[in-house]
Every structure is written in structure tokens, then in C-alpha cells.
Short mmCIF file of C-alpha atoms and ligand atoms in Angstrom, two decimals:
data_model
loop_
_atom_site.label_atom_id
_atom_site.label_comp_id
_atom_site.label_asym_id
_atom_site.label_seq_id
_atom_site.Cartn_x
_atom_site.Cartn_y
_atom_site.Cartn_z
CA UNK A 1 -17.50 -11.74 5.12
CA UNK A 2 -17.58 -8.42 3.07
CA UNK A 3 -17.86 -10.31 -0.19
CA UNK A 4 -20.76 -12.69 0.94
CA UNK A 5 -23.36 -12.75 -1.66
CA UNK A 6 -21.32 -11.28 -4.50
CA UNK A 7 -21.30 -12.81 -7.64
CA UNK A 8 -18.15 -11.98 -8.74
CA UNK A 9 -17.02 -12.66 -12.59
CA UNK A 10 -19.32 -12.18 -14.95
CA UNK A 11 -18.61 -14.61 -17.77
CA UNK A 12 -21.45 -13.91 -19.83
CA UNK A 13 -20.89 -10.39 -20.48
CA UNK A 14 -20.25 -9.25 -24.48
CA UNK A 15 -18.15 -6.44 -24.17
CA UNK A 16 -19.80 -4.31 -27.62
CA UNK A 17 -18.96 -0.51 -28.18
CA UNK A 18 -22.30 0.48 -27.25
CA UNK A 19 -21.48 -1.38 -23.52
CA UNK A 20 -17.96 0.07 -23.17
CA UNK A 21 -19.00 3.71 -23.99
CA UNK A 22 -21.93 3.55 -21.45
CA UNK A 23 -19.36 1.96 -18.27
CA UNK A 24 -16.62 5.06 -19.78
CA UNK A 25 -20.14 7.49 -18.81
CA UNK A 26 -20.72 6.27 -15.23
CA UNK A 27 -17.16 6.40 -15.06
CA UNK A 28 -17.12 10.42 -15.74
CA UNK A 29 -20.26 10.86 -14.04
CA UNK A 30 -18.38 9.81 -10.85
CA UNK A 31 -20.81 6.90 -10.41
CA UNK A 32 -18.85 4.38 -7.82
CA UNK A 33 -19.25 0.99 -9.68
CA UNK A 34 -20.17 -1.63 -7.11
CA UNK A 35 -19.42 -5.58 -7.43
CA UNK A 36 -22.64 -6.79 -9.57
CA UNK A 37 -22.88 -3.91 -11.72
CA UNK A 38 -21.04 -5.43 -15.35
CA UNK A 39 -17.61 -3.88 -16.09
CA UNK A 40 -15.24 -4.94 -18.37
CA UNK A 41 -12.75 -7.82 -17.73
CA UNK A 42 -9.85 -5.49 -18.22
CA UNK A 43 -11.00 -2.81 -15.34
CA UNK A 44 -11.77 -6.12 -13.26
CA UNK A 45 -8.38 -7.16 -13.60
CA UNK A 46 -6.93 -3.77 -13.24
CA UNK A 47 -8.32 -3.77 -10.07
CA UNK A 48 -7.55 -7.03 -8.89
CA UNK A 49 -4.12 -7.05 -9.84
CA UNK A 50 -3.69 -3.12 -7.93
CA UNK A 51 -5.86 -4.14 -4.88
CA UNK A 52 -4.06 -7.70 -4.19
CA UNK A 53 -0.63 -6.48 -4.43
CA UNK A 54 -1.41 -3.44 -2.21
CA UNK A 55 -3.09 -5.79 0.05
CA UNK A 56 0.33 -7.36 -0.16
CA UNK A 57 2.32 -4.32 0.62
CA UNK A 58 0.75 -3.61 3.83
CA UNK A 59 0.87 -7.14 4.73
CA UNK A 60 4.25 -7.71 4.10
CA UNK A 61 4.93 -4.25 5.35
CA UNK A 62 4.54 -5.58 8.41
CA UNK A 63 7.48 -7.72 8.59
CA UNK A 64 10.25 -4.24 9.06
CA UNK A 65 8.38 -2.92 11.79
CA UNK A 66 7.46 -6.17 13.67
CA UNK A 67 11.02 -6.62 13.78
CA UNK A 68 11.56 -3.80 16.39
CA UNK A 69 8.32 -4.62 18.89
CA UNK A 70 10.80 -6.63 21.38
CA UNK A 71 13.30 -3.99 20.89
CA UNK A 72 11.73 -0.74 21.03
CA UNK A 73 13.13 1.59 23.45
CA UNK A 74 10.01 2.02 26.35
CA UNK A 75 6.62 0.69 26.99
CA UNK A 76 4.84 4.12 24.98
CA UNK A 77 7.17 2.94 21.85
CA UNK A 78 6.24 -0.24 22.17
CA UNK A 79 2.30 0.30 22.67
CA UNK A 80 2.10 2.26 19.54
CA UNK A 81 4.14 0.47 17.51
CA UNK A 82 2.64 -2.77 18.41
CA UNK A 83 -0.70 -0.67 17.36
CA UNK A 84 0.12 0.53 14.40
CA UNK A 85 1.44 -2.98 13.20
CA UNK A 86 -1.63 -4.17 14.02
CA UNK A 87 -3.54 -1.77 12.04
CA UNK A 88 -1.37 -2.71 8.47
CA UNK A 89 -2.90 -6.11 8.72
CA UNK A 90 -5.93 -4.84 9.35
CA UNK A 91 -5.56 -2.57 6.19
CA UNK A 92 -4.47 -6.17 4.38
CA UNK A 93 -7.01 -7.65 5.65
CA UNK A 94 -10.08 -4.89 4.08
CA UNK A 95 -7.82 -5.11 0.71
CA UNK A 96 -7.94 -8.42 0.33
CA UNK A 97 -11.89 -8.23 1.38
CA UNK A 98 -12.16 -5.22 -1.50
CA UNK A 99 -10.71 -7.85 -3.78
CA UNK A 100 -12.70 -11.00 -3.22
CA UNK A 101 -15.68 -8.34 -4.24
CA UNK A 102 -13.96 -9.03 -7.94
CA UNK A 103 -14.19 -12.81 -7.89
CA UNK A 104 -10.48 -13.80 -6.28
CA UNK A 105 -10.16 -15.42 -3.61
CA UNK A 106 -7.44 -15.01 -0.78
CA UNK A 107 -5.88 -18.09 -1.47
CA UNK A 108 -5.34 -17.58 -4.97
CA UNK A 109 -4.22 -13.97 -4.26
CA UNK A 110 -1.97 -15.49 -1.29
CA UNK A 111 -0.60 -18.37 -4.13
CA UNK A 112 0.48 -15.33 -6.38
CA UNK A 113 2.37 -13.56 -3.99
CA UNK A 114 4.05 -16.84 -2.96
CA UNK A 115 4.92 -18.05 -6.09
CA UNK A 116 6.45 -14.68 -6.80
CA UNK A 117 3.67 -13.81 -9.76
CA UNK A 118 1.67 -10.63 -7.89
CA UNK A 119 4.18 -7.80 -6.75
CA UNK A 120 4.06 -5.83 -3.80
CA UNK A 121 5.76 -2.34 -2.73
CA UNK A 122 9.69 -2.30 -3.30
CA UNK A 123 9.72 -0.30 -0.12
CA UNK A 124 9.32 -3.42 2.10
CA UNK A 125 12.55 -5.26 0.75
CA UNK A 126 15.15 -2.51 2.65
CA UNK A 127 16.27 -3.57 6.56
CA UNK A 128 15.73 -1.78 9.10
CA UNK A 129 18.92 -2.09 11.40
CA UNK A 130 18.28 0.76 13.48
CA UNK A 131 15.38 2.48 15.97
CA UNK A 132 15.79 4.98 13.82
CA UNK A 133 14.87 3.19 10.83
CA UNK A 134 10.91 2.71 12.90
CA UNK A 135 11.09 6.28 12.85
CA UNK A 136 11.38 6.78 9.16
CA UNK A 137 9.04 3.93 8.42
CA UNK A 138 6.33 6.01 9.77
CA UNK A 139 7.26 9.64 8.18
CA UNK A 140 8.79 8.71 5.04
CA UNK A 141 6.68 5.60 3.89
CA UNK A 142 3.25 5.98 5.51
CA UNK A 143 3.64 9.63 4.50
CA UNK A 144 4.20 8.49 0.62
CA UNK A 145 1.28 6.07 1.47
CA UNK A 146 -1.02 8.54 2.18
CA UNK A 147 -0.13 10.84 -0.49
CA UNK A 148 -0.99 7.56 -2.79
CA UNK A 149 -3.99 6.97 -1.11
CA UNK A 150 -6.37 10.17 -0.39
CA UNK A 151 -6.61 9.64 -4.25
CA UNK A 152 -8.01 6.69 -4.01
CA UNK A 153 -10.28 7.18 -1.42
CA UNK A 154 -12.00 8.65 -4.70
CA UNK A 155 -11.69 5.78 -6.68
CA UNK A 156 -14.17 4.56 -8.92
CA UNK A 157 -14.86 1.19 -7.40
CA UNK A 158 -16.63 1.70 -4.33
CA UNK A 159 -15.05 -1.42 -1.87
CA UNK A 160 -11.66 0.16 -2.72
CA UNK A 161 -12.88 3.65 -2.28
CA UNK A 162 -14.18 3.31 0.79
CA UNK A 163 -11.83 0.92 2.49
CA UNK A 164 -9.02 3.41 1.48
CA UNK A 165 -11.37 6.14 4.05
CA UNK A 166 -10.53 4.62 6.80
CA UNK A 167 -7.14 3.39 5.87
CA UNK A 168 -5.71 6.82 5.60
CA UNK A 169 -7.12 7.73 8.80
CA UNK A 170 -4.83 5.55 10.11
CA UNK A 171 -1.89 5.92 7.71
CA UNK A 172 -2.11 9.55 8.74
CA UNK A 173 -1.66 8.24 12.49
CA UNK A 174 0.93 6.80 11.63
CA UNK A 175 3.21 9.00 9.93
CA UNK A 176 2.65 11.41 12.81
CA UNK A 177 3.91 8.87 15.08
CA UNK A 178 7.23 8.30 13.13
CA UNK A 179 7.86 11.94 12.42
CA UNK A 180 7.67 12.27 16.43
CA UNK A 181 10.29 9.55 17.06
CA UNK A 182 12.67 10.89 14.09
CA UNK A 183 12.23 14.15 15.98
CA UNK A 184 12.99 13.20 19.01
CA UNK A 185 16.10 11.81 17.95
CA UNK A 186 16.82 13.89 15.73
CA UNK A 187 16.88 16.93 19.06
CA UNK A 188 18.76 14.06 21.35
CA UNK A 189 22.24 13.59 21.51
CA UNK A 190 24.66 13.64 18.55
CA UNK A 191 24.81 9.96 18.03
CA UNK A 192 21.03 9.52 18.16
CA UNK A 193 20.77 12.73 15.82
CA UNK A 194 23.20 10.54 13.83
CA UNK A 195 21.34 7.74 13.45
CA UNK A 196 18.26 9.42 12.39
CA UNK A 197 20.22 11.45 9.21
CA UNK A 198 22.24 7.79 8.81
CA UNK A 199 18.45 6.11 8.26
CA UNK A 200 17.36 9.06 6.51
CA UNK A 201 19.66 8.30 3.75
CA UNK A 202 18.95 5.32 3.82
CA UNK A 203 14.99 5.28 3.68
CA UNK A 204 14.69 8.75 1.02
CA UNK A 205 15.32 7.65 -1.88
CA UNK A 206 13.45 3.93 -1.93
CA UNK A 207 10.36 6.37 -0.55
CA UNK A 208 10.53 8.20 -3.83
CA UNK A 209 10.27 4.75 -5.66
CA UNK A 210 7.56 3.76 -4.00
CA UNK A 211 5.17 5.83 -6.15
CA UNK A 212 6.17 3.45 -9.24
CA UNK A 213 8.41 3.94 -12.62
CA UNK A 214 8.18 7.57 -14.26
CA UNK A 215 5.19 8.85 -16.18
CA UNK A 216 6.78 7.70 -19.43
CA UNK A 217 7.57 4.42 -18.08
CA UNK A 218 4.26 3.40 -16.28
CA UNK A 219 2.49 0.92 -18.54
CA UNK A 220 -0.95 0.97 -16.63
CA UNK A 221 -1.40 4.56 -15.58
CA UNK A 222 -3.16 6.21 -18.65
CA UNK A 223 -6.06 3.15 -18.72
CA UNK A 224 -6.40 3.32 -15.13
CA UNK A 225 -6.76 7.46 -15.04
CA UNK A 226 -9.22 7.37 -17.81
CA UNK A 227 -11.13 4.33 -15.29
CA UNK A 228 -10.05 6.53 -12.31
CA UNK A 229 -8.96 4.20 -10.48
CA UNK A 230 -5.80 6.47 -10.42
CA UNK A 231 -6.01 10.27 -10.17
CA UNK A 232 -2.92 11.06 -10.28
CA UNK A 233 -0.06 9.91 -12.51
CA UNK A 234 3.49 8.21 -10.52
CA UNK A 235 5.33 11.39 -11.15
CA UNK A 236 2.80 14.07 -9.84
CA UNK A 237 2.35 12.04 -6.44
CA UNK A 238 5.85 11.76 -6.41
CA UNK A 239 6.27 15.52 -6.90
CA UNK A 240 4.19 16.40 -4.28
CA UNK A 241 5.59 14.21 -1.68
CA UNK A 242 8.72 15.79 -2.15
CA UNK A 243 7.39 19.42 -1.91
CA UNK A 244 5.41 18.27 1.87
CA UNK A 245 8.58 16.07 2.83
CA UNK A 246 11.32 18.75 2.29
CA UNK A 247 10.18 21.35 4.40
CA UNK A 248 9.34 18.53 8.02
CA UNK A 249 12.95 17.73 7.05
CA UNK A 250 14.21 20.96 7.73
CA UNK A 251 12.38 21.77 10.43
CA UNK A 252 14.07 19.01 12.91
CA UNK A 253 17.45 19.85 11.03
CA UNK A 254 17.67 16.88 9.00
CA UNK A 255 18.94 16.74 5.36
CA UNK A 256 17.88 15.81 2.36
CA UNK A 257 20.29 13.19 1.03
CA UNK A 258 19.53 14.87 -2.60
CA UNK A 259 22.30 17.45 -4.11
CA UNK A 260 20.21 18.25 -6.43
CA UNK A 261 17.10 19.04 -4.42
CA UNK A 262 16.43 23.08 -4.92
CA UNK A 263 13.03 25.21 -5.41
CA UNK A 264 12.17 25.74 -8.25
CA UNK A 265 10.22 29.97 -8.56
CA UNK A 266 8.72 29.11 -12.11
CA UNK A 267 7.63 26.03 -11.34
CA UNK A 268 6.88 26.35 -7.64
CA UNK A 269 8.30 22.84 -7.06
CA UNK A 270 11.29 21.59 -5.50
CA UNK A 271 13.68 19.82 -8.61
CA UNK A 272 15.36 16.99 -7.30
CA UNK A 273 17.75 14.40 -8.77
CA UNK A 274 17.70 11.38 -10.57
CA UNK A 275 16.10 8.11 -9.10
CA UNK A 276 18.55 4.89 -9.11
CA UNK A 277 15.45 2.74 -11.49
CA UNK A 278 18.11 0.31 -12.17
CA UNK A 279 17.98 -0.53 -8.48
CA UNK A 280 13.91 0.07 -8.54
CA UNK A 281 13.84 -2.60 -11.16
CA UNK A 282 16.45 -5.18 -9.37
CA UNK A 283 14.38 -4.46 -6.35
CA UNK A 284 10.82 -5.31 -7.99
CA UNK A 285 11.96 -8.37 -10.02
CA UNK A 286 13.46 -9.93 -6.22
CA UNK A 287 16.86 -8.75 -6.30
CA UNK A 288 16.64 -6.48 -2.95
CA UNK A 289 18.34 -6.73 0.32
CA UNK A 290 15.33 -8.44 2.23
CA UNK A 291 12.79 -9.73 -0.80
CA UNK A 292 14.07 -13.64 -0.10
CA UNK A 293 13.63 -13.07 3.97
CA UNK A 294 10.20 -11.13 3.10
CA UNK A 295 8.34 -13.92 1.25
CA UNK A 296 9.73 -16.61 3.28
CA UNK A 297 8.71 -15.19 6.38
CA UNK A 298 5.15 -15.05 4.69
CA UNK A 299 5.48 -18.60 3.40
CA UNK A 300 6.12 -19.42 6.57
CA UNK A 301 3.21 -18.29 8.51
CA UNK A 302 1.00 -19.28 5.97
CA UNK A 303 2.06 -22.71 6.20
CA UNK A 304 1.86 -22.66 10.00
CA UNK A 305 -1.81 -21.16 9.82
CA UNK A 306 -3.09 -23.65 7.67
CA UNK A 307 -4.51 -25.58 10.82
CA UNK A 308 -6.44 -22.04 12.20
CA UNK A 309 -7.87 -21.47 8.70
CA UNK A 310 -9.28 -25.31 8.46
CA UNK A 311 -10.41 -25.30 12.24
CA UNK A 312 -12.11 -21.30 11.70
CA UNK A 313 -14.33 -22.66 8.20
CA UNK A 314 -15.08 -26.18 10.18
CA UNK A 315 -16.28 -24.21 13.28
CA UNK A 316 -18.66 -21.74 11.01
CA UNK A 317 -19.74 -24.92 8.62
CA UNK A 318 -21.18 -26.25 12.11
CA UNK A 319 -22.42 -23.42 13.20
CA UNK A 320 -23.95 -23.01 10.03
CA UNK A 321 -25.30 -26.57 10.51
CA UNK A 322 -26.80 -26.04 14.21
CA UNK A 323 -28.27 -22.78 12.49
CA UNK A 324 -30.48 -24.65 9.88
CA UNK A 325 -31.19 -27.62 12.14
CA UNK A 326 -32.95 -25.23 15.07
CA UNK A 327 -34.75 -23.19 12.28
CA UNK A 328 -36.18 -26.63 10.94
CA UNK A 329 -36.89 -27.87 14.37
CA UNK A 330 -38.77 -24.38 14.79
CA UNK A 331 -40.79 -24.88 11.54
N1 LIG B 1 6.94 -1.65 -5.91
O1 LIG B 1 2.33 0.95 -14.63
P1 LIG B 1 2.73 1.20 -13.22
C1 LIG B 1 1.97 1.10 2.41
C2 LIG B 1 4.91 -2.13 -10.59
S1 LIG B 1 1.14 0.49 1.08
C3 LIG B 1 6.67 -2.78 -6.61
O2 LIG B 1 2.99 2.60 -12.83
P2 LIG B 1 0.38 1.09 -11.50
C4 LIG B 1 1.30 1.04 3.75
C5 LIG B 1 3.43 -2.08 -10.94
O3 LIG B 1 2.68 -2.91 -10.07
C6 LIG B 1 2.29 0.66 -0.27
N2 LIG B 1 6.11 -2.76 -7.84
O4 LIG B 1 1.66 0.50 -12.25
C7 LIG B 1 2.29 0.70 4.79
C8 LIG B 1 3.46 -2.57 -12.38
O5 LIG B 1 3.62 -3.97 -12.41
P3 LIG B 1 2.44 -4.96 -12.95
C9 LIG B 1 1.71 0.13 -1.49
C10 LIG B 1 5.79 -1.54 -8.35
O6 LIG B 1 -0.29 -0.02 -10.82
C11 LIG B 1 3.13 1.64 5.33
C12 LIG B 1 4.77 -1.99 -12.90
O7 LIG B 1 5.56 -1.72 -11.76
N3 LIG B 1 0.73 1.02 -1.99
O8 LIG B 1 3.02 1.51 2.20
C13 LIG B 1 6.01 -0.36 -7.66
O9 LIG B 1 -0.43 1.95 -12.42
C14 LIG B 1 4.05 1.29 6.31
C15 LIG B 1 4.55 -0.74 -13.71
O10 LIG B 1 4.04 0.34 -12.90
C16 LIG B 1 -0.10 0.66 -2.98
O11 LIG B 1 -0.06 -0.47 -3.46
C17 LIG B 1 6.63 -0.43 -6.40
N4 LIG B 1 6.92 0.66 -5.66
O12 LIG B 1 1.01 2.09 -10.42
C18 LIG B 1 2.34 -0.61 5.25
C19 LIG B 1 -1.11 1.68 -3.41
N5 LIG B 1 5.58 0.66 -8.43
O13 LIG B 1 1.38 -4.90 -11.91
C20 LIG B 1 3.27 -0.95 6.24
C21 LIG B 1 -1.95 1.22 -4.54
C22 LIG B 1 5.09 0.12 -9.57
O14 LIG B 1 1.97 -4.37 -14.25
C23 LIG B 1 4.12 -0.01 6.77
N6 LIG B 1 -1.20 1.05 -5.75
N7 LIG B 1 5.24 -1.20 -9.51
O15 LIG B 1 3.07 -6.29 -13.04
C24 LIG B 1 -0.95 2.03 -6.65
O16 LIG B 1 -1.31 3.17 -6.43
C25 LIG B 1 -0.27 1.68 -7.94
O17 LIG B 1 -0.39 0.29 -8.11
C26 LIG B 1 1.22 2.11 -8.01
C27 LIG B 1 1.80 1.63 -9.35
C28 LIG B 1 1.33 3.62 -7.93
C29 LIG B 1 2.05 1.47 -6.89
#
């Protein structure tokens, strides 16, 4: 296991001036900080609390797509989606690695999310009723991923830095592959063409929530660009999602469900309209279309793989065993 031999928490640490101003130096040195090195309990938790829930998003992300593996429309379809499923709880699967690194375990983390306590993206609360709707999984929300995520790939902690590497590698597969079926539907008939604007409106403006509450609103952003952790604020990720976004729309003759959307020459940004963060904020707290099917569906297989988790440590707490008996024997 990635975390093997880590110590984790580090209770004994006295968190003086002199202590906090040399971590702030390593920090704007770009020095990664690895899992023994001492850091202060708030950057653990910082991380912990960011890492597990995005752990949670791509885990839980998988619920929308899986939906559509039986249904999709050929065997190609089906491959890659099946695939790129696949790789989100793979991505989960690193996060929640990354995390353990801080002294949490997977159950705990898994508890949280459970018991409603840890969060995890808004985006994965919305149906997805349609083929269509695969489609704009993949452009829209693996394209806002990755704009969230190349950042990090710089973080300062190195698990989370360099699991996010190969995460986006894939991410970035991935919102290829969705732009390509919202394309081809988008050139087929009318009624498919229909169905990809109809989940377009649907999927654009939840995608812009995705990057979290406005600048002014974001309690944790300042502390965790000073830490950078983050290295961009909610707003400018935002911003530049919907610069890269508008143009792909156009070019497959899709629109924007925005009136407001227009360039902007002085600013040499697209202005677009208000987000909804009443919904955003109903959304979050449980309140959307899917969040009761979502975490049931989770309790669910966690219950049911209770039995695989007990039978996987008792088969490596053997092996273990047979491993230190033949060394002795050897001795
Ligand atoms: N949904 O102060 P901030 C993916 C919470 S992965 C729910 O701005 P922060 C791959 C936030 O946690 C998608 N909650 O917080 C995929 C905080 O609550 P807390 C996930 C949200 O952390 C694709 C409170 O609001 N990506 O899509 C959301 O500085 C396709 C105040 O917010 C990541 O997790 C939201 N949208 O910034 C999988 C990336 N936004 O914790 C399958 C890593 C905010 O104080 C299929 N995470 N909140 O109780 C981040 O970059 C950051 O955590 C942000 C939020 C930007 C999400």
C-alpha cells in the first residue's frame, strides 16, 4: 500500500512562530512536502478534508456514467465507456491512497461520506436520462476537471501532486471522448442534434458550479493559495473554462444556454451570467435530484463488500504469516 510505513499525525509537534515561518519558506521555495516531514495540523487537515472528498467525487462520479454501460449505443461506446469508468475509481482509489499518507484511513474517510459529514462534487447529484447526457459528462465535467486539476499537479504536497499527473492524463482522455460523442450527435439527425443541445442545457450550468462558491464566498481558498495547495482561486478556473468551452461549443453548432455569455475586448474574456448558488447550496447540503440515490448506492456496495475487504486483509495477514515462518525456518 502507498502509505505503508508512514507515520502519519504527528502529535507531538509545537506549532511556534519560528516553525510556521520556516514550513511558509519551503512552501515558496516550491519544496513538495512529503508525509514525515512536520506541517501544521491545519495544512494536514486542509488536505485531508480536499483530497477525501475529491476522492469522493470521482468515486461517486462513477455512479452517472455506470448507468449507461448496458445501454450504450455499440460495442466501441461501450468499450470506452466501460474504460473510462474504470479509470475514475482508479483515480478514487490513488486519492484515497494520497490521503492515508496524512494519517486517515479509508474507512474513516468512507464513514464521513456515509454519514453525510465529508462533501463531494455537486456535479454528481444531476441524472443523466439521455446518451447524450454520457456525452456531456465527458466534455463538460472532465473538461472542468482538468482545468481544476493541471493546478494541482503542482501542488505542494507531493502524493497529491503527483497522483493528480497521471490523473489528468486520463481526465484529458476522457473529455476527448465525450466531446466526440456530443459531436457526433450533435452532426446526426435533428432529434439526436436535439438531444445533445437538450443535455447541454442541462449539464452547463452545474459544470460552472463545479469549481466551488465565488471568490468572495470561498472560505478556504486564500489559506490554501498561500499553502498552494490551490493555484488558482474558484472564479479564475471558472473563467477560464468558460473562455476554452465556448468556442468547442460553437464549433459543432451547439449553444450556450447563457444570454448573457458575450466577449468581452477589454477584458479578453467571455462575461457570462449569473450562477443559480441558491441551487449550488441546496445541491451541496443534499437537496439535489440524485444526492439520496448517490449515497445509497455507495452505502450499498460498501455494505455488500464488507466480506471481500475481511477475506483480502485475512489472505495478506497469512501470507504475511507463511512469510515470517519460511524466513525463520531459513535462519
Ligand atoms: N461540490 O472554500 P471553498 C471529477 C464546498 S472530480 C460540493 O471554495 P475549496 C472527475 C467546499 O468543499 C470533481 N462541494 O472550498 C470525474 C467547501 O466545503 P468544506 C471534484 C463544494 O476546497 C469526472 C465549501 O464548499 N474535484 O469531476 C463544491 O477551497 C467525470 C466552500 O468552498 C475536486 O474535488 C462543489 N462543486 O475549493 C469523475 C478537485 N465546491 O469542505 C467522474 C479538488 C465547493 O469547507 C466523472 N478540489 N464545495 O465543508 C478542489 O479543487 C477544491 O476543493 C474545490 C473547492 C475547488 C472543489
Amino acid at each position: 500500500m502507498y502509505s505503508q510505513g508512514l507515520t502519519g499525525e504527528q502529535s507531538e509537534l509545537e506549532e511556534t512562530p519560528e516553525f510556521l515561518a520556516a514550513f511558509q519558506a519551503r512552501i515558496d521555495r516550491e519544496e513538495k512536502i512529503e508525509p514525515n516531514d512536520p506541517m501544521p495540523a491545519a495544512y494536514r487537515k486542509t488536505l485531508i478534508r480536499q483530497i477525501g472528498q475529491h476522492a469522493h467525487s470521482e468515486i461517486v462520479g462513477m455512479l452517472p456514467e455506470g448507468n449507461w454501460i448496458t445501454r450504450a449505443p455499440n460495442l466501441r461506446r461501450k468499450a470506452a465507456l466501460l474504460a473510462k469508468v474504470q479509470d475514475e475509481g482508479g483515480h478514487g482509489l490513488y486519492l484515497y491512497a494520497a490521503a492515508e499518507t496524512l494519517g486517515v484511513s479509508r474507512e474513516q474517510m468512507t464513514e464521513e461520506l456515509l454519514c453525510g459529514k465529508a462533501k463531494y462534487s455537486s456535479i454528481f447529484n444531476y441524472p443523466t436520462p439521455t446518451w447524450a447526457d454520457i456525452g456531456l459528462i465527458g466534455w463538460l465535467v472532465d473538461g472542468a476537471a482538468i482545468m481544476n486539476q493541471v493546478p494541482l499537479c503542482r501542488c505542494s504536497y507531493g502524493p497529491y501532486s503527483r497522483a493528480m499527473i497521471r490523473v489528468c492524463k486520463e481526465e484529458s482522455f476522457h473529455q476527448r471522448q465525450g466531446y466526440e460523442i456530443v459531436r457526433t450527435l450533435a452532426e446526426g439527425s435533428a432529434e439526436q442534434k436535439e438531444m445533445a443541445q437538450d443535455a447541454l442545457n442541462r449539464w452547463w450550468w452545474p459544470s460552472l458550479m463545479m469549481f466551488g462558491p465565488s471568490d468572495s464566498d470561498s472560505v478556504n481558498s486564500d489559506q490554501s493559495m498561500k499553502w498552494k495547495i490551490k493555484r488558482f482561486t474558484n472564479d479564475e478556473l471558472r473563467q477560464k473554462f468558460v473562455d476554452a468551452t465556448v468556442v468547442q461549443a460553437e464549433k459543432i453548432g451547439l449553444t450556450i444556454p447563457d444570454p448573457d455569455l458575450k466577449w468581452n475586448e477589454e477584458r479578453e474574456h467571455y462575461d457570462f451570467g449569473a450562477i443559480d448558488w441558491e441551487e449550488f447550496w441546496r445541491v451541496v447540503k443534499g437537496g439535489g435530484p440524485m444526492n439520496r440515490d448517490r449515497i445509497a448506492a455507495r452505502k450499498k456496495a460498501w455494505d455488500e463488500g464488507a466480506w471481500v475487504r475481511e477475506a483480502a486483509l485475512a489472505h495478506a495477514r497469512k501470507r504475511l504469516e507463511r512469510e515470517a515462518a519460511a524466513k525463520e525456518a531459513a535462519e
